[in-house]
Amino acid sequence: MVQIRMRKLFFIYIVISTVSFIWFYSSCGFPECKEKEIEHLIKKYKARNKELDKKISDLSQQLQECQKNVLTSGRTEFSHSPTIYMVTPTHTHPEQKANLVRLSHTLLHVKNIHWIVIEDSVSKTVLVSKFLQNSGVKNTHLAALTPHEIKMKYNDPTWLKPKGVLQRNAALRWIRENLNPNTDNGVVYFADDDNTYSLEIFQEMRNTKKATVWPVGLVGGLRYEKPIVKDGKVTGWFTYWKPNRPFPMDMAGFAVNVNLFFNNPDARFSNEVPRGFLESTILEQLNVKMEDLEPRAENCSKVLVWHTRTEKTKLKNEQLMIKRQGQGSDPNIEV
Ligand code: UGA
Ligand code: MN
């Protein structure tokens, strides 16, 4: 009996082992088959990877094309629309490139703009040259140095000396020498590199017969300064600081027709004028009268440009870094 049971048990054992063996290999495959399958899968995924790499490279090429188109769209010329000649003095300081990058990104959205950038330096710097070449904005790059005696020091109070005078004059010279008053229809706007400009302000100034004016935000110790307008005419000024100036407004608050510089060939900025008189003296030399002023920005009721200032960054840890580890930041890395 015992023998028969043992046989039976053995038989059951053999059957179960065989079935398990067959089941195991049918579900997992034989080792060589498995290897082949894995090799096949690797090949398949490698091919797929290659395809995806190619797709990525094609798409990045397309993206680059699109970016180029976006950058150059600001250059599109429309013969019927006057060009805005935007005059921007700029000087070497730690925040210069940040200011220029920010401003150029605004200008990329503006049609028919010609940016005249004048460096306060003996000659054009590599930083500004490279920046302008890649900016995508139509530009003219000039340099005019402010003499040592009238040059602001980095830590001087901002009001101490007039700024951007010789640079704006260099731009006026370029305009007079390079534009044709009979064929070049345009507007001149003196736009400093640290202000904030809405896109609307460019539309507002585009059609300027003689001189357009509008409010400027965050200036003169007020939330805004602005011309006072009655029945579509400028009758006075909302300005606290030196309100008796002929035109008590900031440089960012007006634009003039380019013809004015041809009709008044001697008009230029001067370092000799009292503080806050740069705007008034240029407009007077251009023979602009109060009644000529064309109010913009919904009769001067909207702020579309802000006299912002970029905070001076404290770089005191550069020196401490040199003391601590023998060298400061790498001068070859442009900031
Ligand atoms: C204010 C007005 O907004 C300016 O239009 C005016 O020229 C200036 O006062 C002045 O009274 O001279 P503010 O913000 O005090 O401007 O001056 P900044 O923005 O520091 O300088 C005006 C422009 O001149 C800027 O585009 C700046 O880059 C340039 N600048 C400044 C130089 O070219 N050289 C310098 O040494 C300093
Ligand atoms: Mn400024």
mmCIF file of C-alpha atoms and ligand atoms in Angstrom:
data_model
loop_
_atom_site.group_PDB
_atom_site.id
_atom_site.type_symbol
_atom_site.label_atom_id
_atom_site.label_comp_id
_atom_site.label_asym_id
_atom_site.label_seq_id
_atom_site.Cartn_x
_atom_site.Cartn_y
_atom_site.Cartn_z
ATOM 1 C CA MET A 1 0.000 0.000 0.000
ATOM 2 C CA VAL A 2 2.748 2.322 1.102
ATOM 3 C CA GLN A 3 4.684 1.541 -2.055
ATOM 4 C CA ILE A 4 1.697 2.357 -4.233
ATOM 5 C CA ARG A 5 1.181 5.668 -2.442
ATOM 6 C CA MET A 6 4.840 6.538 -2.846
ATOM 7 C CA ARG A 7 4.605 5.809 -6.561
ATOM 8 C CA LYS A 8 1.507 7.889 -6.856
ATOM 9 C CA LEU A 9 3.127 10.713 -4.965
ATOM 10 C CA PHE A 10 6.215 10.471 -7.148
ATOM 11 C CA PHE A 11 4.024 10.464 -10.233
ATOM 12 C CA ILE A 12 2.135 13.577 -9.033
ATOM 13 C CA TYR A 13 5.480 15.232 -8.228
ATOM 14 C CA ILE A 14 6.790 14.558 -11.751
ATOM 15 C CA VAL A 15 3.584 15.853 -13.358
ATOM 16 C CA ILE A 16 3.571 19.052 -11.270
ATOM 17 C CA SER A 17 7.297 19.693 -11.931
ATOM 18 C CA THR A 18 6.857 19.172 -15.683
ATOM 19 C CA VAL A 19 3.804 21.407 -15.836
ATOM 20 C CA SER A 20 5.625 24.110 -13.769
ATOM 21 C CA PHE A 21 8.697 23.830 -15.999
ATOM 22 C CA ILE A 22 6.623 24.215 -19.175
ATOM 23 C CA TRP A 23 4.636 27.081 -17.640
ATOM 24 C CA PHE A 24 7.796 28.885 -16.471
ATOM 25 C CA TYR A 25 9.522 28.811 -19.841
ATOM 26 C CA SER A 26 6.424 29.532 -21.864
ATOM 27 C CA SER A 27 5.824 32.684 -19.851
ATOM 28 C CA CYS A 28 9.436 33.884 -19.496
ATOM 29 C CA GLY A 29 11.116 32.312 -22.491
ATOM 30 C CA PHE A 30 14.386 30.534 -22.673
ATOM 31 C CA PRO A 31 17.429 32.600 -21.676
ATOM 32 C CA GLU A 32 18.756 32.911 -25.254
ATOM 33 C CA CYS A 33 15.322 33.949 -26.533
ATOM 34 C CA LYS A 34 15.032 36.550 -23.790
ATOM 35 C CA GLU A 35 18.434 38.021 -24.672
ATOM 36 C CA LYS A 36 17.466 38.227 -28.326
ATOM 37 C CA GLU A 37 14.194 39.880 -27.399
ATOM 38 C CA ILE A 38 16.016 42.449 -25.243
ATOM 39 C CA GLU A 39 18.522 43.103 -28.018
ATOM 40 C CA HIS A 40 15.646 43.603 -30.405
ATOM 41 C CA LEU A 41 13.948 46.014 -28.005
ATOM 42 C CA ILE A 42 17.196 47.994 -27.508
ATOM 43 C CA LYS A 43 17.612 48.244 -31.273
ATOM 44 C CA LYS A 44 14.013 49.397 -31.622
ATOM 45 C CA TYR A 45 14.384 52.034 -28.898
ATOM 46 C CA LYS A 46 17.711 53.218 -30.291
ATOM 47 C CA ALA A 47 16.063 53.775 -33.671
ATOM 48 C CA ARG A 48 13.165 55.574 -32.001
ATOM 49 C CA ASN A 49 15.619 57.715 -30.021
ATOM 50 C CA LYS A 50 17.397 58.645 -33.227
ATOM 51 C CA GLU A 51 14.076 59.644 -34.782
ATOM 52 C CA LEU A 52 13.207 61.765 -31.734
ATOM 53 C CA ASP A 53 16.660 63.400 -31.743
ATOM 54 C CA LYS A 54 16.143 64.331 -35.374
ATOM 55 C CA LYS A 55 12.681 65.701 -34.554
ATOM 56 C CA ILE A 56 14.115 67.779 -31.674
ATOM 57 C CA SER A 57 16.845 69.191 -33.892
ATOM 58 C CA ASP A 58 14.292 70.034 -36.641
ATOM 59 C CA LEU A 59 12.009 71.712 -34.119
ATOM 60 C CA SER A 60 14.837 73.737 -32.533
ATOM 61 C CA GLN A 61 15.802 74.909 -35.993
ATOM 62 C CA GLN A 62 12.199 75.962 -36.611
ATOM 63 C CA LEU A 63 12.122 77.689 -33.216
ATOM 64 C CA GLN A 64 15.288 79.611 -34.055
ATOM 65 C CA GLU A 65 13.703 80.757 -37.323
ATOM 66 C CA CYS A 66 10.585 81.895 -35.437
ATOM 67 C CA GLN A 67 12.698 83.750 -32.863
ATOM 68 C CA LYS A 68 14.563 85.497 -35.678
ATOM 69 C CA ASN A 69 11.248 86.523 -37.238
ATOM 70 C CA VAL A 70 10.025 87.897 -33.920
ATOM 71 C CA LEU A 71 13.265 89.827 -33.472
ATOM 72 C CA THR A 72 13.208 91.334 -36.948
ATOM 73 C CA SER A 73 9.479 92.083 -37.018
ATOM 74 C CA GLY A 74 10.228 95.342 -35.188
ATOM 75 C CA ARG A 75 12.272 96.383 -38.193
ATOM 76 C CA THR A 76 9.431 96.183 -40.688
ATOM 77 C CA GLU A 77 9.276 99.502 -42.475
ATOM 78 C CA PHE A 78 5.967 101.075 -43.418
ATOM 79 C CA SER A 79 6.576 104.002 -45.719
ATOM 80 C CA HIS A 80 3.310 105.651 -44.725
ATOM 81 C CA SER A 81 4.094 105.762 -41.010
ATOM 82 C CA PRO A 82 6.643 108.265 -39.598
ATOM 83 C CA THR A 83 9.770 106.792 -38.048
ATOM 84 C CA ILE A 84 10.426 107.348 -34.378
ATOM 85 C CA TYR A 85 14.074 108.359 -33.885
ATOM 86 C CA MET A 86 14.608 107.423 -30.296
ATOM 87 C CA VAL A 87 17.691 109.053 -28.772
ATOM 88 C CA THR A 88 19.154 107.196 -25.789
ATOM 89 C CA PRO A 89 22.344 108.232 -23.971
ATOM 90 C CA THR A 90 23.953 105.403 -22.033
ATOM 91 C CA HIS A 91 27.002 105.108 -19.800
ATOM 92 C CA THR A 92 29.177 102.353 -18.397
ATOM 93 C CA HIS A 93 28.042 101.199 -14.947
ATOM 94 C CA PRO A 94 27.107 97.862 -13.401
ATOM 95 C CA GLU A 95 23.425 98.093 -14.349
ATOM 96 C CA GLN A 96 23.944 99.334 -17.924
ATOM 97 C CA LYS A 97 23.352 96.078 -19.789
ATOM 98 C CA ALA A 98 20.305 95.202 -17.686
ATOM 99 C CA ASN A 99 18.783 98.612 -18.526
ATOM 100 C CA LEU A 100 19.532 98.233 -22.237
ATOM 101 C CA VAL A 101 18.191 94.679 -22.451
ATOM 102 C CA ARG A 102 14.946 95.698 -20.749
ATOM 103 C CA LEU A 103 14.512 98.704 -22.998
ATOM 104 C CA SER A 104 15.320 96.801 -26.197
ATOM 105 C CA HIS A 105 12.633 94.261 -25.355
ATOM 106 C CA THR A 106 10.083 97.068 -25.313
ATOM 107 C CA LEU A 107 11.380 98.413 -28.621
ATOM 108 C CA LEU A 108 11.115 95.007 -30.301
ATOM 109 C CA HIS A 109 7.354 95.501 -30.168
ATOM 110 C CA VAL A 110 7.470 98.907 -31.845
ATOM 111 C CA LYS A 111 7.247 99.295 -35.630
ATOM 112 C CA ASN A 112 9.326 101.853 -37.523
ATOM 113 C CA ILE A 113 11.648 102.743 -34.732
ATOM 114 C CA HIS A 114 15.258 103.776 -35.218
ATOM 115 C CA TRP A 115 17.171 103.632 -31.978
ATOM 116 C CA ILE A 116 20.094 106.066 -31.744
ATOM 117 C CA VAL A 117 22.222 104.896 -28.828
ATOM 118 C CA ILE A 118 25.053 107.177 -27.767
ATOM 119 C CA GLU A 119 27.611 105.963 -25.300
ATOM 120 C CA ASP A 120 29.166 108.322 -22.813
ATOM 121 C CA SER A 121 32.662 107.053 -23.647
ATOM 122 C CA VAL A 122 35.700 107.873 -25.791
ATOM 123 C CA SER A 123 34.715 105.172 -28.249
ATOM 124 C CA LYS A 124 32.069 102.490 -28.663
ATOM 125 C CA THR A 125 32.497 99.688 -26.138
ATOM 126 C CA VAL A 126 32.464 95.987 -26.969
ATOM 127 C CA LEU A 127 29.570 95.410 -24.552
ATOM 128 C CA VAL A 128 27.212 97.900 -26.203
ATOM 129 C CA SER A 129 28.367 97.048 -29.748
ATOM 130 C CA LYS A 130 27.661 93.337 -29.261
ATOM 131 C CA PHE A 131 24.403 94.072 -27.492
ATOM 132 C CA LEU A 132 23.115 96.308 -30.296
ATOM 133 C CA GLN A 133 24.177 93.884 -33.029
ATOM 134 C CA ASN A 134 22.082 91.155 -31.443
ATOM 135 C CA SER A 135 19.232 93.340 -30.240
ATOM 136 C CA GLY A 136 17.026 92.969 -33.310
ATOM 137 C CA VAL A 137 16.229 96.685 -33.165
ATOM 138 C CA LYS A 138 17.241 98.961 -36.047
ATOM 139 C CA ASN A 139 19.911 101.170 -34.524
ATOM 140 C CA THR A 140 22.725 103.654 -34.932
ATOM 141 C CA HIS A 141 25.546 103.415 -32.426
ATOM 142 C CA LEU A 142 27.545 106.525 -31.523
ATOM 143 C CA ALA A 143 29.926 107.619 -28.777
ATOM 144 C CA ALA A 144 30.523 111.041 -27.190
ATOM 145 C CA LEU A 145 32.447 111.444 -23.967
ATOM 146 C CA THR A 146 31.330 113.777 -21.193
ATOM 147 C CA PRO A 147 34.485 115.681 -20.103
ATOM 148 C CA HIS A 148 35.900 114.784 -16.700
ATOM 149 C CA GLU A 149 34.904 118.129 -15.060
ATOM 150 C CA ILE A 150 31.215 117.645 -15.742
ATOM 151 C CA LYS A 151 31.050 113.873 -15.487
ATOM 152 C CA MET A 152 28.959 112.462 -12.659
ATOM 153 C CA LYS A 153 30.759 110.138 -10.233
ATOM 154 C CA TYR A 154 29.016 106.852 -9.446
ATOM 155 C CA ASN A 155 28.115 107.946 -5.920
ATOM 156 C CA ASP A 156 27.197 111.584 -6.685
ATOM 157 C CA PRO A 157 23.591 112.533 -5.956
ATOM 158 C CA THR A 158 21.557 112.065 -9.161
ATOM 159 C CA TRP A 159 20.711 115.776 -9.446
ATOM 160 C CA LEU A 160 24.278 117.123 -9.201
ATOM 161 C CA LYS A 161 25.059 117.570 -12.900
ATOM 162 C CA PRO A 162 23.199 117.437 -16.210
ATOM 163 C CA LYS A 163 23.405 114.039 -17.854
ATOM 164 C CA GLY A 164 23.282 112.885 -21.450
ATOM 165 C CA VAL A 165 23.899 116.358 -22.898
ATOM 166 C CA LEU A 166 26.777 115.746 -25.304
ATOM 167 C CA GLN A 167 25.359 112.337 -26.168
ATOM 168 C CA ARG A 168 21.997 113.802 -27.257
ATOM 169 C CA ASN A 169 23.882 116.467 -29.228
ATOM 170 C CA ALA A 170 25.858 113.752 -31.038
ATOM 171 C CA ALA A 171 22.530 112.203 -32.038
ATOM 172 C CA LEU A 172 21.230 115.559 -33.277
ATOM 173 C CA ARG A 173 24.360 115.945 -35.389
ATOM 174 C CA TRP A 174 23.814 112.458 -36.830
ATOM 175 C CA ILE A 175 20.164 113.277 -37.596
ATOM 176 C CA ARG A 176 21.087 116.516 -39.357
ATOM 177 C CA GLU A 177 23.852 114.853 -41.352
ATOM 178 C CA ASN A 178 22.065 111.649 -42.283
ATOM 179 C CA LEU A 179 18.379 112.377 -42.730
ATOM 180 C CA ASN A 180 16.761 114.173 -45.588
ATOM 181 C CA PRO A 181 14.241 116.713 -44.309
ATOM 182 C CA ASN A 182 12.270 116.424 -47.562
ATOM 183 C CA THR A 183 11.856 112.680 -47.554
ATOM 184 C CA ASP A 184 12.453 111.448 -43.995
ATOM 185 C CA ASN A 185 9.232 111.833 -42.124
ATOM 186 C CA GLY A 186 9.860 111.325 -38.422
ATOM 187 C CA VAL A 187 9.617 112.146 -34.756
ATOM 188 C CA VAL A 188 12.454 112.576 -32.264
ATOM 189 C CA TYR A 189 12.023 111.222 -28.734
ATOM 190 C CA PHE A 190 14.698 111.627 -26.042
ATOM 191 C CA ALA A 191 14.316 108.403 -24.106
ATOM 192 C CA ASP A 192 16.728 107.645 -21.264
ATOM 193 C CA ASP A 193 17.841 104.064 -20.766
ATOM 194 C CA ASP A 194 16.365 103.542 -17.300
ATOM 195 C CA ASN A 195 12.772 104.707 -17.798
ATOM 196 C CA THR A 196 9.767 102.453 -18.394
ATOM 197 C CA TYR A 197 7.863 102.934 -21.646
ATOM 198 C CA SER A 198 4.462 101.466 -22.448
ATOM 199 C CA LEU A 199 3.897 100.473 -26.061
ATOM 200 C CA GLU A 200 1.029 102.958 -26.272
ATOM 201 C CA ILE A 201 3.318 105.952 -25.797
ATOM 202 C CA PHE A 202 4.923 105.235 -29.179
ATOM 203 C CA GLN A 203 1.537 105.248 -30.904
ATOM 204 C CA GLU A 204 0.698 108.514 -29.171
ATOM 205 C CA MET A 205 3.818 110.303 -30.434
ATOM 206 C CA ARG A 206 3.953 108.748 -33.918
ATOM 207 C CA ASN A 207 1.988 111.571 -35.547
ATOM 208 C CA THR A 208 3.557 114.712 -34.135
ATOM 209 C CA LYS A 209 3.133 117.921 -36.127
ATOM 210 C CA LYS A 210 5.402 120.036 -33.982
ATOM 211 C CA ALA A 211 5.574 118.852 -30.344
ATOM 212 C CA THR A 212 3.445 116.308 -28.503
ATOM 213 C CA VAL A 213 3.242 116.149 -24.692
ATOM 214 C CA TRP A 214 1.852 113.744 -22.071
ATOM 215 C CA PRO A 215 2.165 112.927 -18.358
ATOM 216 C CA VAL A 216 5.236 111.237 -16.872
ATOM 217 C CA GLY A 217 4.820 108.964 -13.860
ATOM 218 C CA LEU A 218 6.998 108.855 -10.729
ATOM 219 C CA VAL A 219 8.863 112.095 -11.277
ATOM 220 C CA GLY A 220 9.491 115.449 -9.608
ATOM 221 C CA GLY A 221 8.619 114.032 -6.198
ATOM 222 C CA LEU A 222 5.050 113.387 -7.345
ATOM 223 C CA ARG A 223 3.077 110.352 -8.512
ATOM 224 C CA TYR A 224 3.125 112.097 -11.882
ATOM 225 C CA GLU A 225 3.789 115.444 -13.513
ATOM 226 C CA LYS A 226 1.574 116.477 -16.376
ATOM 227 C CA PRO A 227 0.467 119.261 -18.659
ATOM 228 C CA ILE A 228 -2.932 120.729 -17.743
ATOM 229 C CA VAL A 229 -5.269 120.574 -20.704
ATOM 230 C CA LYS A 230 -8.388 122.675 -21.302
ATOM 231 C CA ASP A 231 -10.471 122.324 -24.462
ATOM 232 C CA GLY A 232 -7.731 120.291 -26.111
ATOM 233 C CA LYS A 233 -5.015 122.885 -25.419
ATOM 234 C CA VAL A 234 -2.192 122.905 -22.864
ATOM 235 C CA THR A 235 -2.839 125.772 -20.471
ATOM 236 C CA GLY A 236 -0.410 125.015 -17.629
ATOM 237 C CA TRP A 237 1.428 122.362 -15.692
ATOM 238 C CA PHE A 238 0.878 120.090 -12.725
ATOM 239 C CA THR A 239 4.469 120.230 -11.435
ATOM 240 C CA TYR A 240 5.762 121.013 -7.929
ATOM 241 C CA TRP A 241 9.486 121.463 -8.616
ATOM 242 C CA LYS A 242 10.448 124.741 -10.342
ATOM 243 C CA PRO A 243 6.988 125.183 -11.915
ATOM 244 C CA ASN A 244 8.043 128.471 -13.485
ATOM 245 C CA ARG A 245 10.328 126.841 -16.011
ATOM 246 C CA PRO A 246 9.041 127.546 -19.556
ATOM 247 C CA PHE A 247 8.294 123.823 -20.035
ATOM 248 C CA PRO A 248 8.394 122.260 -16.560
ATOM 249 C CA MET A 249 8.395 118.621 -17.612
ATOM 250 C CA ASP A 250 10.752 115.673 -17.813
ATOM 251 C CA MET A 251 12.594 114.677 -20.992
ATOM 252 C CA ALA A 252 10.353 111.598 -21.270
ATOM 253 C CA GLY A 253 7.240 113.796 -21.511
ATOM 254 C CA PHE A 254 7.510 115.127 -25.054
ATOM 255 C CA ALA A 255 8.451 114.338 -28.658
ATOM 256 C CA VAL A 256 9.087 116.696 -31.564
ATOM 257 C CA ASN A 257 8.875 116.482 -35.330
ATOM 258 C CA VAL A 258 12.302 115.864 -36.843
ATOM 259 C CA ASN A 259 11.813 118.880 -39.133
ATOM 260 C CA LEU A 260 12.272 121.182 -36.175
ATOM 261 C CA PHE A 261 15.936 120.233 -36.044
ATOM 262 C CA PHE A 262 16.377 121.228 -39.686
ATOM 263 C CA ASN A 263 14.388 124.450 -39.288
ATOM 264 C CA ASN A 264 16.469 125.354 -36.223
ATOM 265 C CA PRO A 265 19.921 124.069 -37.163
ATOM 266 C CA ASP A 266 21.664 125.495 -34.093
ATOM 267 C CA ALA A 267 19.344 123.988 -31.493
ATOM 268 C CA ARG A 268 21.291 121.803 -29.106
ATOM 269 C CA PHE A 269 21.533 120.790 -25.447
ATOM 270 C CA SER A 270 23.914 122.568 -23.111
ATOM 271 C CA ASN A 271 25.743 121.655 -19.911
ATOM 272 C CA GLU A 272 25.601 125.312 -18.878
ATOM 273 C CA VAL A 273 21.864 125.525 -18.215
ATOM 274 C CA PRO A 274 20.526 125.544 -14.626
ATOM 275 C CA ARG A 275 19.343 122.267 -13.148
ATOM 276 C CA GLY A 276 16.076 121.084 -14.682
ATOM 277 C CA PHE A 277 16.279 123.402 -17.679
ATOM 278 C CA LEU A 278 17.471 120.922 -20.331
ATOM 279 C CA GLU A 279 13.936 120.270 -21.570
ATOM 280 C CA SER A 280 12.886 123.924 -21.557
ATOM 281 C CA THR A 281 15.964 125.197 -23.360
ATOM 282 C CA ILE A 282 15.832 122.676 -26.188
ATOM 283 C CA LEU A 283 12.108 123.322 -26.774
ATOM 284 C CA GLU A 284 12.687 127.087 -26.737
ATOM 285 C CA GLN A 285 15.520 126.742 -29.244
ATOM 286 C CA LEU A 286 13.215 124.676 -31.437
ATOM 287 C CA ASN A 287 10.847 127.620 -31.352
ATOM 288 C CA VAL A 288 8.064 125.619 -29.715
ATOM 289 C CA LYS A 289 5.350 127.762 -28.078
ATOM 290 C CA MET A 290 2.850 126.726 -25.463
ATOM 291 C CA GLU A 291 0.040 126.898 -28.036
ATOM 292 C CA ASP A 292 1.924 124.483 -30.326
ATOM 293 C CA LEU A 293 1.815 121.671 -27.782
ATOM 294 C CA GLU A 294 -0.326 118.759 -28.919
ATOM 295 C CA PRO A 295 -1.659 116.925 -25.842
ATOM 296 C CA ARG A 296 -1.660 113.125 -26.077
ATOM 297 C CA ALA A 297 -2.604 110.196 -23.822
ATOM 298 C CA GLU A 298 -6.288 111.116 -23.684
ATOM 299 C CA ASN A 299 -5.766 114.808 -23.115
ATOM 300 C CA CYS A 300 -2.903 114.077 -20.721
ATOM 301 C CA SER A 301 -5.067 111.981 -18.401
ATOM 302 C CA LYS A 302 -3.092 108.725 -18.737
ATOM 303 C CA VAL A 303 0.412 107.833 -17.551
ATOM 304 C CA LEU A 304 2.135 105.828 -20.304
ATOM 305 C CA VAL A 305 5.766 106.436 -19.349
ATOM 306 C CA TRP A 306 7.476 106.279 -15.974
ATOM 307 C CA HIS A 307 10.664 107.979 -14.794
ATOM 308 C CA THR A 308 11.902 104.837 -13.074
ATOM 309 C CA ARG A 309 15.445 104.519 -11.791
ATOM 310 C CA THR A 310 17.496 101.389 -11.469
ATOM 311 C CA GLU A 311 18.799 100.871 -7.973
ATOM 312 C CA LYS A 312 22.581 101.044 -7.656
ATOM 313 C CA THR A 313 23.727 97.567 -6.723
ATOM 314 C CA LYS A 314 26.102 97.249 -3.792
ATOM 315 C CA LEU A 315 29.084 95.223 -4.907
ATOM 316 C CA LYS A 316 30.944 95.338 -1.600
ATOM 317 C CA ASN A 317 31.415 91.575 -1.444
ATOM 318 C CA GLU A 318 33.629 91.659 -4.551
ATOM 319 C CA GLN A 319 36.455 93.106 -2.410
ATOM 320 C CA LEU A 320 35.709 90.743 0.462
ATOM 321 C CA MET A 321 35.785 87.828 -1.974
ATOM 322 C CA ILE A 322 39.268 88.862 -3.148
ATOM 323 C CA LYS A 323 40.417 88.993 0.488
ATOM 324 C CA ARG A 324 38.819 85.641 1.276
ATOM 325 C CA GLN A 325 39.896 83.566 -1.705
ATOM 326 C CA GLY A 326 42.331 85.675 -3.693
ATOM 327 C CA GLN A 327 39.981 86.561 -6.542
ATOM 328 C CA GLY A 328 36.642 88.180 -7.157
ATOM 329 C CA SER A 329 34.194 87.483 -9.967
ATOM 330 C CA ASP A 330 35.538 86.666 -13.442
ATOM 331 C CA PRO A 331 35.845 89.941 -15.434
ATOM 332 C CA ASN A 332 35.371 87.919 -18.640
ATOM 333 C CA ILE A 333 31.793 87.152 -17.656
ATOM 334 C CA GLU A 334 29.727 90.043 -18.996
ATOM 335 C CA VAL A 335 27.049 91.333 -16.653
HETATM 336 C C1 UGA B 1 16.628 113.252 -15.360
HETATM 337 C C2 UGA B 1 15.942 113.374 -16.710
HETATM 338 O O1 UGA B 1 14.985 112.326 -16.856
HETATM 339 C C3 UGA B 1 16.988 113.276 -17.812
HETATM 340 O O2 UGA B 1 16.378 113.295 -19.064
HETATM 341 C C4 UGA B 1 17.964 114.429 -17.641
HETATM 342 O O3 UGA B 1 18.983 114.327 -18.599
HETATM 343 C C5 UGA B 1 18.584 114.341 -16.264
HETATM 344 O O4 UGA B 1 17.593 114.299 -15.251
HETATM 345 C C6 UGA B 1 19.464 115.563 -16.066
HETATM 346 O O5 UGA B 1 19.063 116.491 -15.366
HETATM 347 O O6 UGA B 1 20.508 115.600 -16.687
HETATM 348 P P1 UGA B 1 17.898 111.105 -14.257
HETATM 349 O O7 UGA B 1 17.076 109.899 -14.042
HETATM 350 O O8 UGA B 1 18.245 111.938 -13.084
HETATM 351 O O9 UGA B 1 17.220 111.974 -15.397
HETATM 352 O O10 UGA B 1 19.250 110.769 -15.039
HETATM 353 P P2 UGA B 1 19.840 109.415 -15.589
HETATM 354 O O11 UGA B 1 18.756 108.520 -16.024
HETATM 355 O O12 UGA B 1 20.840 108.938 -14.629
HETATM 356 O O13 UGA B 1 20.598 109.955 -16.878
HETATM 357 C C7 UGA B 1 19.932 110.388 -18.039
HETATM 358 C C8 UGA B 1 20.534 109.678 -19.260
HETATM 359 O O14 UGA B 1 21.887 110.064 -19.398
HETATM 360 C C9 UGA B 1 20.496 108.151 -19.145
HETATM 361 O O15 UGA B 1 20.111 107.593 -20.379
HETATM 362 C C10 UGA B 1 21.910 107.805 -18.748
HETATM 363 O O16 UGA B 1 22.354 106.539 -19.192
HETATM 364 C C11 UGA B 1 22.721 108.911 -19.400
HETATM 365 N N1 UGA B 1 23.960 109.225 -18.649
HETATM 366 C C12 UGA B 1 23.976 109.310 -17.295
HETATM 367 C C13 UGA B 1 25.131 109.435 -19.366
HETATM 368 O O17 UGA B 1 25.134 109.331 -20.598
HETATM 369 N N2 UGA B 1 26.294 109.728 -18.666
HETATM 370 C C14 UGA B 1 26.331 109.796 -17.311
HETATM 371 O O18 UGA B 1 27.418 110.057 -16.735
HETATM 372 C C15 UGA B 1 25.128 109.603 -16.604
HETATM 373 MN MN MN B 2 16.838 108.237 -15.325
#
